[in-house]
Tab-separated table of C-alpha atoms in Angstrom:
chain	number	residue	atom	x	y	z
A	1	ASN	CA	0.000	0.000	0.000
A	2	ASN	CA	2.786	2.464	0.845
A	3	GLU	CA	4.422	1.845	-2.532
A	4	ARG	CA	1.158	2.709	-4.279
A	5	GLU	CA	0.757	5.919	-2.301
A	6	GLU	CA	4.380	6.952	-2.897
A	7	GLY	CA	4.189	6.702	-6.676
A	8	GLY	CA	4.671	2.957	-7.058
A	9	GLU	CA	2.558	0.681	-9.228
A	10	SER	CA	-1.193	0.930	-8.983
A	11	PRO	CA	-4.126	0.333	-11.310
A	12	PRO	CA	-3.780	2.347	-14.552
A	13	ARG	CA	-5.348	5.813	-14.469
A	14	PRO	CA	-6.689	7.708	-17.467
A	15	ILE	CA	-4.520	10.750	-18.177
A	16	HIS	CA	-7.030	12.460	-20.434
A	17	ARG	CA	-10.493	11.603	-21.617
A	18	LEU	CA	-12.161	11.122	-24.956
A	19	ASP	CA	-15.740	12.157	-25.638
A	20	LYS	CA	-17.959	9.120	-25.198
A	21	ASP	CA	-18.535	8.688	-28.960
A	22	VAL	CA	-14.855	9.062	-29.954
A	23	GLY	CA	-12.745	5.963	-30.546
A	24	GLY	CA	-9.010	5.430	-30.602
A	25	VAL	CA	-5.952	5.977	-28.430
A	26	LEU	CA	-6.349	6.591	-24.717
A	27	VAL	CA	-3.259	7.355	-22.604
A	28	LEU	CA	-3.067	5.728	-19.165
A	29	GLY	CA	-0.628	6.380	-16.317
A	30	LYS	CA	0.932	3.479	-14.461
A	31	THR	CA	1.726	5.400	-11.260
A	32	ARG	CA	0.360	8.534	-9.604
A	33	LYS	CA	3.625	10.326	-10.298
A	34	SER	CA	3.742	9.394	-13.995
A	35	THR	CA	0.054	10.261	-14.359
A	36	ALA	CA	0.609	13.717	-12.830
A	37	ASN	CA	3.711	14.335	-14.975
A	38	ILE	CA	1.967	13.449	-18.227
A	39	GLN	CA	-1.164	15.425	-17.271
A	40	ASN	CA	1.088	18.465	-16.781
A	41	LEU	CA	2.542	17.960	-20.267
A	42	PHE	CA	-1.000	17.943	-21.710
A	43	ARG	CA	-1.948	21.030	-19.680
A	44	GLU	CA	1.178	22.883	-20.866
A	45	GLN	CA	0.365	21.823	-24.463
A	46	LYS	CA	3.691	20.016	-24.811
A	47	ILE	CA	1.914	16.926	-26.131
A	48	SER	CA	-0.024	17.233	-29.351
A	49	LYS	CA	-3.062	15.138	-30.181
A	50	VAL	CA	-3.941	13.944	-33.669
A	51	TYR	CA	-7.390	12.725	-34.705
A	52	TRP	CA	-8.743	11.273	-37.924
A	53	ALA	CA	-12.279	11.989	-39.079
A	54	LEU	CA	-14.399	10.976	-42.035
A	55	VAL	CA	-16.528	13.967	-43.028
A	56	HIS	CA	-19.257	14.739	-45.554
A	57	GLY	CA	-17.958	16.935	-48.376
A	58	VAL	CA	-14.592	18.644	-48.836
A	59	PRO	CA	-13.329	21.523	-46.683
A	60	ASP	CA	-12.509	24.740	-48.516
A	61	PRO	CA	-9.641	25.426	-48.164
A	62	VAL	CA	-8.426	21.821	-47.897
A	63	SER	CA	-6.116	22.639	-44.984
A	64	GLY	CA	-5.777	25.392	-42.439
A	65	ARG	CA	-6.434	26.621	-38.940
A	66	ILE	CA	-9.782	27.202	-37.250
A	67	ASP	CA	-10.110	29.709	-34.414
A	68	SER	CA	-13.596	30.120	-33.010
A	69	ILE	CA	-15.333	30.906	-29.752
A	70	LEU	CA	-16.883	27.824	-28.141
A	71	LYS	CA	-19.086	27.582	-25.085
A	72	ALA	CA	-17.224	25.838	-22.252
A	73	GLU	CA	-18.878	23.506	-19.749
A	74	ASP	CA	-19.167	26.376	-17.255
A	75	ASN	CA	-21.096	28.387	-19.922
A	76	GLN	CA	-18.109	30.706	-20.358
A	77	GLN	CA	-17.043	31.394	-23.925
A	78	LYS	CA	-13.499	30.295	-24.730
A	79	MET	CA	-11.375	30.218	-27.856
A	80	GLY	CA	-10.962	26.853	-29.561
A	81	THR	CA	-8.163	26.247	-32.070
A	82	THR	CA	-7.837	23.309	-34.471
A	83	TYR	CA	-5.440	22.674	-37.355
A	84	TYR	CA	-6.798	20.464	-40.131
A	85	GLN	CA	-5.507	18.789	-43.284
A	86	THR	CA	-7.463	16.892	-45.935
A	87	VAL	CA	-5.744	13.519	-46.361
A	88	ALA	CA	-7.990	12.013	-49.050
A	89	TYR	CA	-11.302	12.510	-50.839
A	90	CYS	CA	-13.747	9.939	-52.226
A	91	LYS	CA	-15.742	11.577	-55.006
A	92	GLU	CA	-18.162	8.651	-55.319
A	93	GLN	CA	-19.198	8.791	-51.646
A	94	GLN	CA	-18.700	12.585	-51.296
A	95	VAL	CA	-16.606	12.151	-48.154
A	96	SER	CA	-13.160	13.375	-47.077
A	97	TRP	CA	-10.677	11.976	-44.639
A	98	LEU	CA	-9.277	14.705	-42.380
A	99	GLN	CA	-6.390	14.867	-39.964
A	100	LEU	CA	-7.325	17.136	-37.050
A	101	SER	CA	-4.908	18.565	-34.485
A	102	PRO	CA	-6.638	20.449	-31.660
A	103	LYS	CA	-4.513	23.002	-29.828
A	104	THR	CA	-7.187	23.528	-27.170
A	105	GLY	CA	-9.438	20.955	-25.555
A	106	ARG	CA	-12.986	22.291	-25.558
A	107	LYS	CA	-15.986	19.973	-25.335
A	108	HIS	CA	-16.950	18.690	-28.804
A	109	GLN	CA	-14.419	21.101	-30.336
A	110	LEU	CA	-13.552	18.929	-33.350
A	111	ARG	CA	-17.174	18.043	-34.047
A	112	ILE	CA	-18.220	21.710	-33.922
A	113	HIS	CA	-15.270	22.909	-35.999
A	114	CYS	CA	-15.955	20.327	-38.724
A	115	SER	CA	-19.688	20.991	-38.839
A	116	GLN	CA	-20.014	24.725	-38.220
A	117	ASN	CA	-16.702	26.144	-39.439
A	118	LEU	CA	-15.746	23.797	-42.288
A	119	HIS	CA	-19.349	22.870	-43.203
A	120	THR	CA	-18.246	19.235	-43.419
A	121	PRO	CA	-19.948	17.363	-40.561
A	122	ILE	CA	-18.360	14.165	-39.299
A	123	VAL	CA	-20.064	11.037	-40.627
A	124	ASN	CA	-22.703	9.752	-38.188
A	125	ASP	CA	-22.576	12.883	-36.031
A	126	LYS	CA	-26.230	13.089	-35.126
A	127	LYS	CA	-25.705	16.020	-32.739
A	128	TYR	CA	-23.950	18.491	-35.052
A	129	SER	CA	-25.058	17.323	-38.509
A	130	LYS	CA	-28.376	19.009	-39.213
A	131	ASP	CA	-28.297	18.221	-42.952
A	132	THR	CA	-30.723	15.384	-43.684
A	133	LYS	CA	-29.040	14.860	-47.067
A	134	CYS	CA	-25.940	13.548	-45.291
A	135	ARG	CA	-25.789	9.781	-45.567
A	136	TYR	CA	-24.956	7.748	-42.530
A	137	PHE	CA	-22.757	4.683	-42.665
A	138	SER	CA	-23.682	1.639	-40.613
A	139	ALA	CA	-21.885	-1.631	-40.009
A	140	GLU	CA	-23.358	-4.813	-41.410
A	141	GLY	CA	-26.326	-5.844	-39.283
A	142	GLU	CA	-26.974	-2.337	-37.923
A	143	GLU	CA	-30.006	-0.296	-38.809
A	144	GLU	CA	-29.294	2.710	-41.014
A	145	GLY	CA	-28.328	5.673	-38.857
A	146	GLU	CA	-27.093	3.520	-35.955
A	147	GLY	CA	-23.439	3.715	-36.966
A	148	PHE	CA	-20.634	5.004	-34.770
A	149	LEU	CA	-19.128	8.471	-34.996
A	150	PHE	CA	-16.234	8.479	-37.501
A	151	LEU	CA	-13.823	10.366	-35.226
A	152	PHE	CA	-10.764	8.592	-33.847
A	153	ALA	CA	-7.895	9.670	-31.604
A	154	ARG	CA	-4.810	8.556	-33.533
A	155	LYS	CA	-1.795	9.940	-31.634
């Protein structure tokens, strides 16, 4: 018990969190000390996150930086910044594959930036995609519209 309390091994602890609908990489700390150290690196923005998203349409321009005011969980308005790059485009399906690098960590920041700023909502984003013309992709055996959000933490 003392070893655990002094920074020794203990059950893994999440260092950051993903929105409930986002898949991909989750960083865990092995000790309290390592968890605190890595959390500080995230807080000081010394660790960059990279996400992949499949979106409806093509952003114009195809790469850039988004700076917009977002409502924080405490109802305060705070700046959100995301860099984006179009990796590929499928003309037949009218979807693009984006690489997203948030510089701030606001709630639903990437989903809002894709939908409201780029006008390319993430596939299967039922909260921020108001366009009924957007097709939804479902896995085999799922009802149409039941598919998962195409947003994944990559690095």
